[in-house]
XYZ file of C-alpha atoms in Angstrom:
707
model
C -23.899 43.149 54.066
C -26.866 45.035 52.683
C -25.007 45.513 49.382
C -24.504 41.739 49.044
C -28.184 41.160 49.769
C -29.157 43.714 47.149
C -26.818 42.098 44.573
C -28.183 38.646 45.371
C -31.760 39.874 44.999
C -30.961 41.544 41.681
C -29.119 38.419 40.498
C -32.153 36.271 41.183
C -34.449 38.706 39.375
C -34.800 37.676 35.742
C -35.588 41.276 34.821
C -32.352 42.587 36.333
C -29.485 43.921 34.206
C -27.092 41.499 35.899
C -29.197 38.476 35.002
C -29.873 39.594 31.452
C -26.281 40.630 30.734
C -24.910 37.428 32.280
C -27.358 35.343 30.267
C -26.516 37.289 27.104
C -22.742 36.813 27.469
C -23.085 33.101 28.274
C -25.389 32.461 25.302
C -23.145 34.466 22.971
C -19.994 32.549 23.954
C -21.767 29.190 23.719
C -23.149 30.055 20.270
C -19.702 31.210 19.181
C -18.155 27.944 20.385
C -20.881 25.879 18.733
C -20.492 27.775 15.459
C -16.735 27.369 15.486
C -16.997 23.673 16.305
C -19.762 23.244 13.720
C -17.667 25.047 11.108
C -14.792 22.652 11.674
C -17.097 19.660 11.409
C -18.984 21.024 8.388
C -15.663 21.958 6.792
C -14.776 18.276 6.727
C -12.279 17.933 9.575
C -13.898 14.764 10.938
C -14.883 13.358 7.548
C -11.411 14.038 6.149
C -9.780 12.422 9.165
C -11.996 9.375 8.635
C -11.194 9.354 4.909
C -7.493 9.536 5.744
C -7.841 6.614 8.163
C -9.632 4.515 5.527
C -7.090 5.489 2.858
C -4.144 4.625 5.107
C -5.758 1.263 5.938
C -6.368 0.572 2.243
C -2.843 1.628 1.208
C -1.228 -0.668 3.767
C -3.339 -3.674 2.740
C -2.921 -2.877 -0.971
C 0.873 -2.635 -0.665
C 1.055 -5.816 1.379
C -1.134 -7.574 -1.210
C 1.258 -6.485 -3.974
C 4.160 -7.919 -1.972
C 2.421 -11.248 -1.284
C 1.221 -11.492 -4.885
C 4.749 -10.902 -6.205
C 6.070 -13.735 -4.071
C 3.278 -16.138 -5.035
C 3.182 -15.364 -8.766
C 6.730 -14.344 -9.643
C 9.012 -16.218 -7.261
C 7.247 -19.256 -5.818
C 5.738 -20.366 -9.150
C 8.926 -19.843 -11.193
C 9.127 -23.511 -12.256
C 8.940 -23.102 -16.043
C 12.740 -23.014 -16.613
C 13.028 -26.496 -15.063
C 9.991 -28.323 -16.483
C 11.501 -28.979 -19.936
C 14.397 -30.925 -18.434
C 12.034 -32.982 -16.276
C 9.928 -33.727 -19.363
C 12.991 -34.940 -21.303
C 14.127 -37.085 -18.383
C 10.693 -38.717 -18.236
C 10.980 -39.736 -21.887
C 14.578 -40.981 -21.653
C 14.362 -43.003 -18.417
C 12.666 -46.376 -18.107
C 11.686 -46.312 -14.441
C 10.557 -43.816 -11.852
C 13.660 -44.528 -9.748
C 15.955 -43.785 -12.689
C 13.950 -40.629 -13.415
C 14.294 -39.446 -9.835
C 18.019 -40.197 -9.884
C 18.391 -38.023 -13.022
C 16.130 -35.240 -11.735
C 17.029 -34.729 -8.069
C 19.741 -32.126 -8.754
C 17.394 -30.085 -10.939
C 14.624 -30.378 -8.328
C 17.006 -28.980 -5.701
C 17.862 -26.121 -8.078
C 14.154 -25.432 -8.528
C 13.688 -25.408 -4.757
C 16.526 -22.902 -4.329
C 15.334 -20.678 -7.170
C 11.716 -20.455 -6.023
C 12.775 -19.999 -2.366
C 9.919 -22.213 -1.187
C 9.881 -24.710 1.663
C 9.478 -27.709 -0.594
C 9.576 -29.010 -4.173
C 8.142 -32.283 -5.431
C 7.306 -34.491 -8.392
C 4.546 -37.111 -8.035
C 4.040 -39.614 -10.850
C 0.784 -41.369 -11.674
C 0.989 -45.137 -11.377
C -1.814 -47.145 -12.948
C -3.816 -49.543 -10.748
C -1.909 -48.664 -7.608
C -2.772 -46.704 -4.485
C 0.869 -45.694 -4.028
C 2.393 -43.148 -6.358
C 6.160 -42.801 -6.988
C 7.247 -39.429 -5.626
C 10.314 -37.289 -5.020
C 9.689 -34.641 -2.357
C 12.441 -32.395 -0.903
C 11.787 -29.955 1.928
C 13.683 -26.890 3.177
C 12.335 -25.692 6.505
C 14.153 -22.355 6.219
C 14.473 -21.188 2.556
C 16.182 -17.938 3.561
C 19.181 -19.882 4.920
C 20.835 -21.392 1.848
C 23.412 -24.105 2.540
C 24.931 -25.086 -0.814
C 26.001 -28.444 0.641
C 22.283 -29.397 0.871
C 22.652 -30.196 4.569
C 19.702 -27.923 5.271
C 17.378 -30.039 3.085
C 15.282 -33.079 4.014
C 13.933 -35.934 1.891
C 10.228 -36.318 2.590
C 9.304 -38.755 -0.201
C 11.473 -40.868 -2.482
C 14.093 -43.622 -2.541
C 16.332 -43.593 0.511
C 19.485 -44.214 -1.539
C 18.993 -40.789 -3.146
C 19.249 -39.236 0.308
C 22.533 -41.051 0.898
C 23.846 -40.105 -2.536
C 22.985 -36.418 -2.109
C 23.883 -36.445 1.603
C 20.392 -35.222 2.420
C 18.910 -36.348 5.750
C 15.541 -38.078 5.647
C 12.673 -36.290 7.356
C 11.096 -37.945 10.397
C 7.905 -38.310 8.305
C 9.795 -39.901 5.356
C 7.945 -42.351 3.111
C 9.089 -44.168 0.013
C 6.079 -43.192 -2.089
C 2.880 -41.158 -1.811
C -0.471 -42.492 -0.720
C -3.494 -40.223 -1.007
C -6.630 -39.968 1.116
C -9.528 -37.510 1.300
C -7.496 -34.974 3.284
C -4.513 -34.692 0.929
C -5.826 -35.745 -2.495
C -6.978 -32.407 -3.904
C -3.603 -30.785 -4.633
C -2.746 -33.713 -6.965
C -6.079 -34.488 -8.575
C -7.276 -30.980 -9.432
C -4.448 -29.987 -11.808
C -4.084 -33.599 -13.016
C -7.768 -33.790 -14.007
C -7.526 -30.558 -16.042
C -4.527 -31.723 -18.094
C -6.642 -32.726 -21.183
C -7.568 -29.043 -21.670
C -4.107 -27.922 -22.846
C -0.446 -28.948 -22.955
C 0.495 -25.543 -21.525
C 0.976 -26.518 -17.896
C 1.323 -22.874 -16.835
C -2.395 -22.386 -17.497
C -3.336 -25.333 -15.258
C -1.457 -24.390 -12.092
C -3.458 -24.816 -8.865
C -3.004 -23.215 -5.429
C -4.283 -25.437 -2.634
C -5.725 -24.134 0.636
C -3.679 -25.149 3.718
C -3.630 -28.891 4.447
C -1.353 -31.565 5.932
C 0.494 -33.996 3.671
C 0.510 -36.546 6.504
C -1.490 -36.511 9.766
C 1.577 -35.632 11.851
C 3.025 -33.179 9.304
C 2.982 -29.386 9.431
C 0.276 -27.443 7.501
C 1.334 -26.381 4.009
C 0.095 -24.597 0.881
C 1.047 -26.049 -2.512
C 1.199 -24.887 -6.109
C 0.999 -27.809 -8.573
C 0.971 -28.172 -12.353
C 0.510 -31.225 -14.623
C 3.778 -32.787 -15.768
C 4.011 -34.023 -19.369
C 6.892 -35.970 -20.877
C 8.582 -34.871 -24.112
C 5.884 -36.711 -26.113
C 3.096 -34.682 -24.442
C 1.975 -37.698 -22.387
C 0.582 -36.818 -18.951
C 2.792 -38.497 -16.323
C 2.019 -36.775 -13.039
C 2.332 -33.393 -11.319
C 5.157 -31.065 -10.333
C 4.915 -28.430 -7.656
C 6.227 -26.487 -4.697
C 5.086 -26.155 -1.113
C 5.036 -23.155 1.194
C 4.647 -23.991 4.848
C 2.055 -21.958 6.710
C 4.726 -20.909 9.230
C 6.891 -19.545 6.403
C 3.890 -17.833 4.760
C 3.189 -16.079 8.073
C 6.466 -14.136 7.706
C 4.970 -12.288 4.707
C 1.995 -11.098 6.773
C 3.563 -8.899 9.497
C 0.923 -7.593 11.870
C 2.946 -4.459 12.666
C 2.119 -3.243 9.140
C -1.274 -2.187 10.454
C -0.593 -1.312 14.099
C 2.598 -1.395 16.197
C 0.858 -2.952 19.206
C -2.155 -5.239 19.713
C -2.579 -5.537 15.945
C -5.004 -8.092 14.516
C -2.850 -8.214 11.375
C -3.655 -10.064 8.173
C -5.301 -13.318 7.222
C -5.858 -15.147 3.952
C -9.441 -15.772 2.851
C -10.805 -18.066 0.146
C -13.939 -17.783 -1.959
C -15.435 -19.265 -5.089
C -18.459 -16.953 -4.896
C -16.876 -13.492 -4.893
C -16.358 -11.148 -1.947
C -19.832 -11.939 -0.565
C -18.694 -15.227 0.928
C -15.100 -15.345 2.138
C -13.845 -18.184 4.303
C -10.718 -17.670 6.472
C -8.155 -20.326 5.510
C -4.911 -18.952 6.975
C -4.915 -17.008 10.230
C -1.906 -15.395 11.940
C -1.410 -14.565 15.604
C -3.147 -15.527 18.820
C -5.178 -12.278 19.019
C -6.595 -12.777 15.543
C -7.454 -16.426 16.167
C -9.231 -15.442 19.384
C -11.289 -12.678 17.743
C -12.188 -14.233 14.362
C -14.396 -17.283 13.941
C -12.370 -19.517 11.652
C -15.229 -21.951 11.124
C -17.546 -19.310 9.597
C -17.485 -17.296 6.405
C -17.252 -13.554 6.960
C -20.510 -11.659 7.470
C -19.575 -8.261 6.027
C -21.282 -4.873 5.951
C -19.906 -2.475 3.360
C -18.321 0.693 4.779
C -16.261 2.101 1.882
C -16.900 0.544 -1.515
C -14.031 2.280 -3.333
C -11.454 1.022 -0.832
C -13.038 -2.427 -0.205
C -13.474 -1.740 3.512
C -16.148 -3.654 5.433
C -17.291 -4.121 9.000
C -17.087 -7.723 10.231
C -20.312 -8.717 11.995
C -19.525 -12.265 13.163
C -16.582 -12.108 15.559
C -15.803 -12.633 19.236
C -14.661 -9.120 20.119
C -16.618 -6.498 22.034
C -15.122 -3.853 19.728
C -16.115 -3.250 16.132
C -13.748 -4.924 13.682
C -13.068 -3.576 10.200
C -11.686 -5.570 7.278
C -10.005 -4.349 4.092
C -10.150 -6.945 1.290
C -7.715 -7.183 -1.601
C -7.994 -10.022 -4.105
C -4.730 -11.870 -4.754
C -4.540 -12.327 -8.517
C -3.309 -15.930 -8.667
C -4.938 -17.197 -11.866
C -5.095 -15.876 -15.399
C -8.416 -15.136 -17.098
C -10.314 -18.083 -18.566
C -8.224 -20.736 -16.799
C -9.813 -23.692 -14.941
C -9.384 -22.318 -11.423
C -10.034 -18.598 -11.971
C -13.210 -18.746 -9.858
C -11.236 -19.909 -6.815
C -10.255 -16.500 -5.431
C -7.828 -15.820 -2.597
C -8.087 -12.591 -0.644
C -5.647 -10.766 1.600
C -7.732 -9.472 4.507
C -6.378 -6.746 6.776
C -8.127 -6.452 10.155
C -8.291 -3.482 12.530
C -10.446 -2.680 15.510
C -12.408 0.567 15.433
C -10.320 2.035 18.267
C -7.141 1.559 16.229
C -8.545 2.457 12.809
C -10.449 5.585 13.877
C -8.248 6.539 16.819
C -7.359 9.930 15.313
C -11.019 10.675 14.510
C -12.006 9.915 18.104
C -9.253 12.192 19.402
C -10.536 15.046 17.252
C -14.078 14.467 18.542
C -12.828 14.524 22.128
C -10.848 17.711 21.536
C -13.855 19.452 19.965
C -16.090 18.312 22.827
C -13.623 19.487 25.460
C -13.247 22.804 23.622
C -17.002 23.296 23.635
C -17.270 22.527 27.363
C -14.314 24.812 28.139
C -15.980 27.641 26.209
C -19.236 27.166 28.133
C -17.386 27.202 31.477
C -15.449 30.327 30.469
C -18.733 31.918 29.403
C -20.459 31.220 32.726
C -17.614 32.455 34.949
C -16.562 35.326 32.721
C -20.123 36.441 31.980
C -21.092 36.628 35.634
C -17.866 38.431 36.578
C -18.208 41.042 33.807
C -21.892 41.616 34.512
C -21.251 42.001 38.233
C -18.468 44.509 37.651
C -20.447 46.677 35.293
C -23.777 46.569 37.140
C -22.165 47.473 40.456
C -22.528 51.274 39.850
C -26.238 50.722 39.267
C -26.397 48.712 42.494
C -24.629 51.514 44.315
C -27.135 53.927 42.825
C -29.947 51.734 44.162
C -28.230 51.698 47.560
C -27.901 55.482 47.500
C -31.574 55.806 46.723
C -32.518 53.398 49.483
C -30.258 55.046 52.080
C -31.289 58.589 51.283
C -34.985 57.979 50.936
C -35.814 58.127 54.640
C -33.595 60.873 56.069
C -32.706 63.372 53.351
C -33.639 64.649 49.972
C -32.897 62.449 47.029
C -29.729 63.478 45.313
C -28.421 61.279 42.500
C -25.373 61.590 40.479
C -26.016 62.165 36.803
C -26.840 58.809 35.193
C -27.918 59.672 31.633
C -24.881 59.687 29.308
C -22.640 58.172 31.937
C -24.814 55.048 32.117
C -24.887 54.790 28.345
C -21.117 55.153 28.249
C -20.807 52.582 31.023
C -23.094 50.192 29.131
C -21.070 50.753 25.958
C -17.857 50.062 27.884
C -19.355 46.883 29.356
C -20.414 45.677 25.903
C -16.933 46.428 24.571
C -15.320 44.422 27.390
C -17.816 41.612 26.865
C -16.925 41.617 23.219
C -13.206 41.489 24.145
C -13.982 38.525 26.347
C -15.642 36.862 23.407
C -12.566 37.547 21.279
C -10.415 36.166 24.086
C -12.557 33.021 24.141
C -12.162 32.752 20.385
C -8.379 33.087 20.726
C -8.416 30.390 23.359
C -10.404 28.162 21.021
C -7.800 28.845 18.316
C -5.018 27.929 20.760
C -6.811 24.685 21.561
C -6.956 23.893 17.856
C -3.229 24.671 17.620
C -2.599 22.227 20.457
C -4.529 19.608 18.461
C -1.752 19.905 15.812
C -3.904 21.095 12.905
C -1.501 22.699 10.365
C -4.177 25.094 9.059
C -3.875 28.795 8.240
C -6.775 31.034 7.215
C -6.913 34.442 5.524
C -9.796 36.670 4.461
C -9.710 39.400 1.799
C -12.673 41.760 2.073
C -13.935 43.732 -0.875
C -14.321 46.972 1.037
C -11.057 46.779 2.987
C -7.402 46.990 1.960
C -6.337 45.076 5.066
C -6.054 41.259 4.944
C -7.153 39.304 7.979
C -5.246 36.096 8.813
C -4.587 33.517 11.549
C -1.264 33.134 13.360
C -0.279 29.890 11.618
C -0.407 31.271 8.059
C 3.168 32.723 7.900
C 4.798 29.506 9.144
C 2.744 27.305 6.791
C 3.618 29.463 3.759
C 7.213 29.998 4.966
C 6.859 33.800 4.861
C 8.809 35.933 7.309
C 6.508 37.329 9.999
C 7.791 40.867 9.464
C 7.151 40.653 5.723
C 3.708 39.169 6.350
C 2.866 42.023 8.746
C 3.769 44.464 5.957
C 1.926 42.874 3.037
C -1.332 42.231 4.893
C -1.740 46.000 5.093
C -2.235 46.067 1.299
C -4.312 43.311 -0.230
C -2.839 43.831 -3.723
C 0.666 43.176 -2.374
C -0.631 40.222 -0.410
C -2.310 38.657 -3.474
C 0.800 39.213 -5.649
C 3.097 37.667 -3.050
C 0.824 34.670 -2.527
C 0.618 34.064 -6.316
C 4.407 34.193 -6.526
C 4.685 31.785 -3.612
C 2.213 29.337 -5.175
C 3.745 29.232 -8.663
C 4.701 25.551 -8.587
C 1.485 23.472 -8.669
C 1.573 19.722 -8.167
C 0.459 18.071 -11.408
C -1.426 15.102 -9.949
C -3.094 16.843 -7.007
C -5.619 19.614 -7.422
C -5.019 22.817 -5.436
C -1.700 21.473 -4.073
C 1.501 23.517 -4.496
C 5.170 22.889 -3.765
C 6.900 25.593 -1.782
C 10.521 25.582 -0.739
C 13.214 23.337 -2.146
C 15.126 21.883 0.761
C 13.295 20.392 2.456
C 10.351 20.134 0.066
C 7.031 21.323 1.484
C 3.530 20.968 0.036
C 0.482 23.048 0.887
C -3.145 22.763 -0.159
C -5.176 25.908 -0.786
C -8.960 26.127 -0.814
C -10.736 29.390 -1.696
C -14.330 30.262 -0.824
C -15.686 33.361 -2.562
C -18.839 35.366 -1.926
C -20.052 38.841 -2.852
C -18.122 40.713 -0.181
C -14.996 38.641 0.528
C -12.707 35.791 -0.391
C -11.650 33.352 2.308
C -8.681 31.023 1.906
C -7.757 27.962 3.933
C -4.122 26.831 3.636
C -3.105 23.453 5.078
C 0.236 21.669 5.262
C -0.082 18.371 3.331
C 3.649 17.616 3.081
C 3.462 14.273 4.858
C 0.479 13.136 2.812
C 2.145 13.993 -0.540
C 5.526 12.492 0.444
C 3.837 9.254 1.523
C 1.883 9.199 -1.728
C 5.052 9.706 -3.798
C 6.821 7.015 -1.778
C 3.982 4.549 -2.425
C 4.101 5.408 -6.136
C 7.868 4.806 -6.226
C 7.503 1.463 -4.415
C 4.630 0.507 -6.719
C 6.229 1.297 -10.087
C 9.998 0.842 -9.737
C 12.238 -2.154 -9.205
C 14.127 -1.560 -5.925
C 17.469 -2.902 -7.191
C 17.752 -1.283 -10.632
C 15.325 1.681 -10.221
C 13.760 0.968 -13.616
C 10.116 0.080 -14.175
C 8.939 -3.105 -12.476
C 6.841 -5.806 -14.157
C 3.441 -4.121 -13.744
C 4.577 -0.547 -14.402
C 6.364 -1.366 -17.657
C 3.294 -3.253 -18.846
C 1.043 -0.249 -18.149
C 3.472 2.127 -19.888
C 3.773 -0.049 -23.013
C 0.012 -0.661 -23.196
C -0.618 3.099 -23.087
C 1.756 3.612 -26.010
C 0.229 0.732 -27.995
C -3.229 2.291 -27.620
C -1.991 5.322 -29.605
C -0.335 3.148 -32.245
C -1.120 5.412 -35.217
C 1.668 7.824 -34.265
C 4.383 5.388 -33.138
C 6.247 4.740 -36.445
C 8.464 1.657 -36.514
C 8.425 -0.202 -33.220
C 9.771 -3.383 -31.654
C 9.398 -5.326 -28.411
C 12.616 -6.969 -27.188
C 12.884 -9.609 -24.471
C 16.358 -9.806 -22.898
C 17.776 -12.568 -20.716
C 20.936 -11.875 -18.721
C 23.259 -14.822 -19.369
C 25.276 -16.583 -16.659
C 23.634 -14.688 -13.776
C 23.096 -17.873 -11.788
C 26.741 -18.893 -12.363
C 27.940 -15.503 -11.084
C 25.633 -15.705 -8.035
C 26.824 -19.238 -7.264
C 30.508 -18.408 -7.805
C 30.898 -14.926 -6.324
C 27.703 -14.359 -4.327
C 24.521 -12.361 -4.847
C 26.280 -9.034 -4.215
C 28.298 -9.526 -7.400
C 25.165 -10.812 -9.141
C 23.342 -7.601 -8.250
C 26.298 -5.571 -9.529
C 26.200 -7.589 -12.757
C 22.476 -6.800 -13.141
C 22.953 -3.065 -12.524
C 25.860 -2.934 -14.999
C 23.626 -4.558 -17.615
C 20.778 -2.109 -16.902
C 23.222 0.788 -17.362
C 23.781 -0.384 -20.948
C 20.135 -1.296 -21.596
C 18.935 2.146 -20.519
C 21.004 3.760 -23.289
C 19.068 1.999 -26.077
C 16.602 4.259 -27.898
C 16.875 7.311 -25.647
C 13.473 8.936 -25.081
C 11.852 6.562 -27.600
C 12.194 3.555 -25.304
C 10.519 1.971 -22.287
C 12.651 -0.377 -20.147
C 11.482 -2.631 -17.337
C 12.563 -5.652 -15.277
C 10.245 -8.651 -15.506
C 12.096 -10.991 -13.138
C 15.560 -11.650 -11.762
C 17.397 -11.915 -15.082
C 14.681 -10.938 -17.596
C 14.156 -7.443 -19.024
C 11.676 -6.074 -21.552
C 12.437 -3.116 -23.847
C 9.933 -1.344 -26.078
C 11.265 0.873 -28.874
C 8.874 3.132 -30.787
C 8.782 6.129 -33.098
C 11.782 5.067 -35.213
C 12.049 5.930 -38.895
C 12.641 2.340 -40.028
C 13.899 -1.059 -38.878
C 17.516 -0.209 -39.735
C 17.471 2.580 -37.165
C 16.459 0.092 -34.462
C 19.052 -2.443 -35.690
C 21.712 0.266 -35.372
C 20.644 0.885 -31.768
C 20.922 -2.849 -31.037
C 24.336 -3.143 -32.721
C 25.663 -0.171 -30.756
C 24.353 -1.745 -27.582
C 26.076 -5.093 -28.138
C 29.272 -3.355 -29.249
C 29.255 -1.429 -25.960
C 28.844 -4.694 -24.006
C 31.948 -6.250 -25.564
C 34.051 -3.278 -24.474
C 32.786 -3.293 -20.890
C 34.797 -5.917 -19.004
C 33.846 -6.580 -15.369
C 36.546 -7.406 -12.830
C 35.563 -10.197 -10.429
C 37.087 -11.153 -7.050
C 39.210 -13.941 -8.569
C 40.879 -11.398 -10.886
C 39.060 -12.527 -14.033
C 37.681 -10.005 -16.552
C 34.370 -10.962 -18.105
C 31.996 -9.031 -20.374
C 28.277 -8.744 -19.820
C 26.410 -11.169 -22.082
C 22.726 -10.726 -22.818
C 20.546 -12.711 -25.179
C 17.668 -10.935 -26.872
C 14.555 -11.722 -28.857
C 13.324 -8.798 -31.024
C 9.720 -8.791 -32.216
C 8.774 -6.251 -34.883
C 5.389 -4.693 -34.073
C 3.416 -5.213 -37.270
C -0.045 -5.810 -35.805
C -0.989 -3.055 -33.314
C -4.197 -4.861 -32.350
C -2.303 -7.582 -30.454
C -2.407 -7.462 -26.676
C 0.705 -6.910 -24.608
C 0.752 -10.493 -23.308
C 0.561 -11.835 -26.870
C 3.474 -9.642 -27.984
C 5.453 -10.672 -24.915
C 4.905 -14.384 -25.584
C 6.082 -13.980 -29.194
C 9.170 -12.056 -28.107
C 9.826 -14.724 -25.468
C 9.750 -17.429 -28.138
C 12.274 -15.481 -30.216
C 14.449 -15.080 -27.111
C 14.349 -18.848 -26.603
C 15.503 -19.265 -30.188
C 18.375 -16.802 -29.576
C 19.544 -18.665 -26.462
C 19.315 -21.972 -28.344
C 21.482 -20.717 -31.229
C 24.132 -18.711 -29.432
C 23.984 -16.776 -26.208
C 25.115 -13.163 -26.064
C 23.330 -11.721 -29.138
C 19.802 -11.150 -30.379
C 17.497 -12.712 -32.940
C 14.755 -10.735 -34.658
C 11.396 -11.914 -35.954
C 10.939 -12.630 -39.647
């Protein structure tokens, strides 16, 4: 009882060894925990996690924007192959009814080809409020019924519906009457027709609207329609229903659950004033104020990430903006910008960052608690002999002579032992902190090479990250020269596009990132596993640059590759740009199905890829169009020989079809000799396209070269 009272009195005394040692151990552990936590934060763990979150957000929106843009620019607006026939029909027919009767089959073909929900022609009629129109709608473009039973006549003569066996829509009207709500999609492209006869430069994308008050909301793409004599007669266009457009904006892209998803914004004043025009999902419509333009605060300029200020949510909402490139430069509507806007709440976007913060906070609190309990326990244990000495003094003071056990060296040794145990406790706390970090799933290994020591210090995760056997690692860390040599051998395959990243292992492939920090006395290395990051990056690059069917360059990638070569034109020798068109692809698709059409395309690409060897760049521009760039040839005859060999190979390659017929691959080509290296890629492509048109007009299945 007296001993407990003595210990309590000493513990309350700020000058006591117990109090000072306990305080010292607690402060030391807390400082150690703070330093370790601070090192992780200063080393960029939180900032890198935030950067990764922003980059992932940007990548998802950027990839989705590429997908939407491909649909809008390459598929939905693919009307050019049909316009010439409509123009000729306008010149040869005497009435709008006769024109519609001649053109309805081609309009259906255009609807099927573009895979839109509607296709239409509206003619201008002088001094009349009603305009002759032919408007066909397909509520589900992905379900293709070749009997046309899935189509509906929205505008046009009713006898055409009977003739084509197309049902009339419940909103059917004979002709089109405009008002303030539905006038813009016709008048805007029509009013710009005097600028040029090239209708492709005057195409106009309308924001969502309703054709009739009781109709569904739609988006349209319209172009002026000229007859064969270049006389403006009306407009031609396609519609995409808002419900169908929604399918290209899947919310699960951004978050599997409770995702705000994507919306489409419109602006004619840049990214400073974006108005939501197409919103998807009940959650998004509840959170975002559709009647207001976005009030944005910039968060990450390089990745176009902003914080939305005007919304109805209690959480912070972040937006990533990607402009949809709908219009060419210097065209009438280039200022009318559409944006794909990805939306995420802060809890979803920075969820991983918040988890790291919580883990670090819990680790710090755990270290403090361990310090308090452990410090008091250690101090009590190692001050108890002193307390017993005090007790001995007190008990012997009144009744006998004072006799004390020797305390000089023994006390010093005891103090040294206590400090050693305290230090072990600190190391134990550090190990526990390391275990906590391991539980947080940080694939990080650390090693330190000291100048004055042959031994290499390392953390437990290093062998597994570098795929080095633990027994071998235990051996080589005893000699830093062996360790350095082995590490250099292990990291002998650097990744070209990523600094300080190396590929280790072959199956499966693994990537690590190494950072070295050197000072006068040591070199410290941090090795982290970045396999997932690199694999995702390579996957994005593959999806960005290569056509998924043929695995050759896609439209954008082949353009970039050819433009890079053209910029170094002085060393390219004789060169040519060839546009190819795969003949009879539509006939094969219609007769045997798209599976055989895809096989036909891949068979053609197999032959195309053999032209020119390493002195060629091949890419797919659209479904049946390919572009080939040949460079570095000695003369034109060498290129002609390549082309002749190619066409000779086609004639020998007969394809067997399901009906037992054997048919060769036929491809028409337009070859443009590159004489002027100052021309832009688009100019060269247009010239080659004109030559291709000439080749298809003369005789399909061979090529024509420029003069």
